């Protein structure tokens, strides 16, 4: 059964990625009030550019990520409804969920949309297969990088020991569209006891993945050109700490942080998120390495610095290391 779940996940992911054609998007007539792609695509792109322009003129990373997330959410709901109309299919038995960073509403400019197609059972999964391909292809045509998986509700509660990353990403689940009752069943009745029972496994896997990741970067925050996502002190450290609290719950030994600690962590996340936005926009891809060139650019912009003091790149990097130390 575990292999069957993985096989179906591969089918879903392949369907999603097959929607990245080299040619330009083509207009696709949709019934009812829906807009054809040659109308919708420019509107989506205009909103992307508006969000970028606001970031370039001083909007915070939090505002930028929220704007990108809302754009993705609204587009998904629109396309979901349109494709369901095309296939003349009610949405009972299928829910769309955001996972991982997208589930936490931390969607960076060139990050993937981590989406779970949640099915009531294998029968509904087979019925919705044409929908998955059409939906994913349309999202790709609109410029969204879709990374998807498919699971029945029973498969979600069974822990796949060789796929810990999926179960960790599922901790950040968020309803997007489709069958709300199906999501509520998963969120309120199916997963809580399963996650509680597998707490030890999730903790050990999170510890293993974090230890391996930090070792790849020499277990130090001090890099000449740091990776602001994966390196020690990067955003992945914040994500790991967030997951740790979700896994272990409100334990007394985890209540040591003060209001000042929380504020420092929030400032550090904003700082690192601002850098990652700058890197994505500057490189036009999901590139998270803070090169010397981008350090100069960040210092010139006084990126994520609110004191109004001009700094050279070396001085600005001292701020980076201070925030990295907070998250690490």
Tab-separated table of C-alpha atoms in Angstrom, residues 109-286:
chain	number	residue	atom	x	y	z
A	109	UNK	CA	8.860	34.858	-5.766
A	110	UNK	CA	10.239	31.766	-7.530
A	111	UNK	CA	9.344	29.063	-5.004
A	112	UNK	CA	7.252	26.025	-5.876
A	113	UNK	CA	3.614	25.771	-4.904
A	114	UNK	CA	3.501	22.660	-2.707
A	115	UNK	CA	-0.022	21.315	-3.199
A	116	UNK	CA	-1.692	18.138	-1.974
A	117	UNK	CA	-4.619	16.648	-3.863
A	118	UNK	CA	-6.564	14.972	-1.058
A	119	UNK	CA	-8.995	12.261	-2.175
A	120	UNK	CA	-11.784	10.582	-0.228
A	121	UNK	CA	-10.739	7.186	-1.588
A	122	UNK	CA	-9.089	5.504	-4.567
A	123	UNK	CA	-12.308	5.602	-6.593
A	124	UNK	CA	-12.564	9.391	-6.384
A	125	UNK	CA	-8.855	9.632	-7.143
A	126	UNK	CA	-9.404	7.816	-10.429
A	127	UNK	CA	-12.423	9.977	-11.248
A	128	UNK	CA	-10.460	13.200	-10.733
A	129	UNK	CA	-7.368	12.164	-12.705
A	130	UNK	CA	-8.311	14.275	-15.790
A	131	UNK	CA	-8.861	17.259	-13.505
A	132	UNK	CA	-5.378	16.981	-11.993
A	133	UNK	CA	-3.635	17.128	-15.341
A	134	UNK	CA	-5.745	20.037	-16.608
A	135	UNK	CA	-5.443	22.029	-13.382
A	136	UNK	CA	-1.677	21.593	-13.127
A	137	UNK	CA	-1.084	22.450	-16.779
A	138	UNK	CA	-3.172	25.605	-16.487
A	139	UNK	CA	-1.271	26.733	-13.395
A	140	UNK	CA	2.035	26.187	-15.211
A	141	UNK	CA	0.697	28.206	-18.162
A	142	UNK	CA	0.059	31.057	-15.725
A	143	UNK	CA	3.647	30.988	-14.487
A	144	UNK	CA	3.219	29.051	-11.226
A	145	UNK	CA	5.700	26.298	-10.377
A	146	UNK	CA	3.459	23.495	-9.145
A	147	UNK	CA	4.943	20.692	-7.048
A	148	UNK	CA	2.123	18.330	-6.165
A	149	UNK	CA	1.343	15.044	-4.487
A	150	UNK	CA	-1.815	12.955	-4.304
A	151	UNK	CA	-3.040	10.961	-1.319
A	152	UNK	CA	-6.270	9.395	-0.142
A	153	UNK	CA	-7.314	10.349	3.360
A	154	UNK	CA	-6.376	6.881	4.634
A	155	UNK	CA	-2.914	7.125	3.085
A	156	UNK	CA	-2.290	10.437	4.849
A	157	UNK	CA	-2.615	8.878	8.284
A	158	UNK	CA	-0.135	6.076	7.527
A	159	UNK	CA	3.450	7.129	8.102
A	160	UNK	CA	5.825	6.397	5.220
A	161	UNK	CA	9.158	5.924	6.950
A	162	UNK	CA	11.107	6.682	3.775
A	163	UNK	CA	9.192	9.910	3.108
A	164	UNK	CA	9.508	11.933	6.306
A	165	UNK	CA	9.674	15.209	4.361
A	166	UNK	CA	6.074	14.754	3.197
A	167	UNK	CA	4.770	14.197	6.721
A	168	UNK	CA	6.686	17.222	8.015
A	169	UNK	CA	5.295	19.381	5.203
A	170	UNK	CA	1.830	18.085	6.077
A	171	UNK	CA	2.166	19.738	9.491
A	172	UNK	CA	1.724	23.060	7.658
A	173	UNK	CA	-1.453	21.997	5.863
A	174	UNK	CA	-3.909	24.708	4.879
A	175	UNK	CA	-7.198	24.406	3.009
A	176	UNK	CA	-7.301	25.988	-0.434
A	177	UNK	CA	-10.374	24.782	-2.284
A	178	UNK	CA	-12.658	21.851	-2.921
A	179	UNK	CA	-14.369	19.675	-0.342
A	180	UNK	CA	-14.149	21.566	2.963
A	181	UNK	CA	-15.695	18.690	4.916
A	182	UNK	CA	-13.040	16.310	3.624
A	183	UNK	CA	-10.287	18.668	4.766
A	184	UNK	CA	-11.954	19.128	8.161
A	185	UNK	CA	-12.094	15.357	8.577
A	186	UNK	CA	-8.377	15.097	7.862
A	187	UNK	CA	-7.441	18.103	9.966
A	188	UNK	CA	-9.601	17.445	13.020
A	189	UNK	CA	-10.142	13.692	13.211
A	190	UNK	CA	-7.639	11.762	11.099
A	191	UNK	CA	-4.254	13.444	11.493
A	192	UNK	CA	-4.178	14.590	15.160
A	193	UNK	CA	-4.132	11.051	16.635
A	194	UNK	CA	-1.806	9.837	13.874
A	195	UNK	CA	0.654	12.686	14.457
A	196	UNK	CA	0.529	12.146	18.201
A	197	UNK	CA	1.237	8.448	17.793
A	198	UNK	CA	4.143	9.120	15.400
A	199	UNK	CA	5.609	11.977	17.454
A	200	UNK	CA	8.806	10.084	18.256
A	201	UNK	CA	9.356	9.153	14.602
A	202	UNK	CA	8.754	12.697	13.338
A	203	UNK	CA	11.089	14.117	15.968
A	204	UNK	CA	13.875	11.669	15.117
A	205	UNK	CA	13.507	12.321	11.390
A	206	UNK	CA	13.493	16.088	11.850
A	207	UNK	CA	16.626	15.773	13.987
A	208	UNK	CA	18.305	13.582	11.358
A	209	UNK	CA	17.425	15.856	8.442
A	210	UNK	CA	18.542	18.957	10.331
A	211	UNK	CA	21.815	17.378	11.434
A	212	UNK	CA	22.598	16.263	7.870
A	213	UNK	CA	21.751	19.685	6.446
A	214	UNK	CA	23.884	21.583	8.942
A	215	UNK	CA	26.792	19.194	8.373
A	216	UNK	CA	26.727	19.965	4.647
A	217	UNK	CA	27.550	23.559	5.572
A	218	UNK	CA	30.221	22.752	8.140
A	219	UNK	CA	27.935	23.436	11.122
A	220	UNK	CA	28.753	27.132	11.020
A	221	UNK	CA	26.915	30.310	10.083
A	222	UNK	CA	30.117	31.877	8.772
A	223	UNK	CA	30.212	31.508	5.007
A	224	UNK	CA	31.532	34.010	2.498
A	225	UNK	CA	28.509	33.458	0.267
A	226	UNK	CA	25.862	31.875	2.520
A	227	UNK	CA	22.747	30.073	1.402
A	228	UNK	CA	20.001	32.001	3.181
A	229	UNK	CA	17.587	29.081	3.000
A	230	UNK	CA	19.604	25.962	3.825
A	231	UNK	CA	22.785	27.080	5.624
A	232	UNK	CA	22.995	27.317	9.438
A	233	UNK	CA	21.176	30.470	10.478
A	234	UNK	CA	18.998	30.380	7.370
A	235	UNK	CA	15.252	30.127	7.030
A	236	UNK	CA	15.315	26.337	7.216
A	237	UNK	CA	16.479	26.616	10.840
A	238	UNK	CA	13.391	28.679	11.622
A	239	UNK	CA	11.224	26.136	9.839
A	240	UNK	CA	12.804	23.272	11.803
A	241	UNK	CA	12.186	25.063	15.107
A	242	UNK	CA	8.587	25.708	14.085
A	243	UNK	CA	8.059	22.038	13.230
A	244	UNK	CA	9.686	20.980	16.497
A	245	UNK	CA	7.103	22.887	18.502
A	246	UNK	CA	4.289	21.424	16.429
A	247	UNK	CA	5.593	17.898	16.948
A	248	UNK	CA	6.305	18.116	20.667
A	249	UNK	CA	3.408	20.364	21.606
A	250	UNK	CA	3.209	22.754	24.544
A	251	UNK	CA	5.792	21.076	26.741
A	252	UNK	CA	7.067	22.984	29.797
A	253	UNK	CA	10.701	22.594	28.725
A	254	UNK	CA	9.941	24.397	25.447
A	255	UNK	CA	8.550	27.540	27.070
A	256	UNK	CA	11.880	29.246	27.626
A	257	UNK	CA	11.570	31.981	25.007
A	258	UNK	CA	10.720	35.473	26.206
A	259	UNK	CA	8.911	38.237	24.367
A	260	UNK	CA	12.309	39.724	23.532
A	261	UNK	CA	13.465	36.382	22.103
A	262	UNK	CA	10.347	36.171	19.955
A	263	UNK	CA	10.904	39.699	18.666
A	264	UNK	CA	14.527	38.927	17.791
A	265	UNK	CA	13.443	35.798	15.941
A	266	UNK	CA	10.756	37.715	14.033
A	267	UNK	CA	13.305	40.364	13.041
A	268	UNK	CA	15.731	37.666	11.902
A	269	UNK	CA	13.076	35.927	9.805
A	270	UNK	CA	12.125	39.246	8.195
A	271	UNK	CA	15.788	40.007	7.449
A	272	UNK	CA	16.513	36.606	5.903
A	273	UNK	CA	13.209	36.641	4.018
A	274	UNK	CA	14.050	40.043	2.550
A	275	UNK	CA	17.358	38.659	1.302
A	276	UNK	CA	15.679	35.641	-0.247
A	277	UNK	CA	13.153	37.863	-2.041
A	278	UNK	CA	16.011	40.000	-3.363
A	279	UNK	CA	17.876	36.915	-4.592
A	280	UNK	CA	14.832	35.468	-6.337
A	281	UNK	CA	13.980	38.732	-8.047
A	282	UNK	CA	17.587	39.514	-8.912
A	283	UNK	CA	18.305	36.087	-10.403
A	284	UNK	CA	14.811	35.380	-11.791
A	285	UNK	CA	14.933	31.873	-10.298
A	286	UNK	CA	14.903	29.983	-7.010
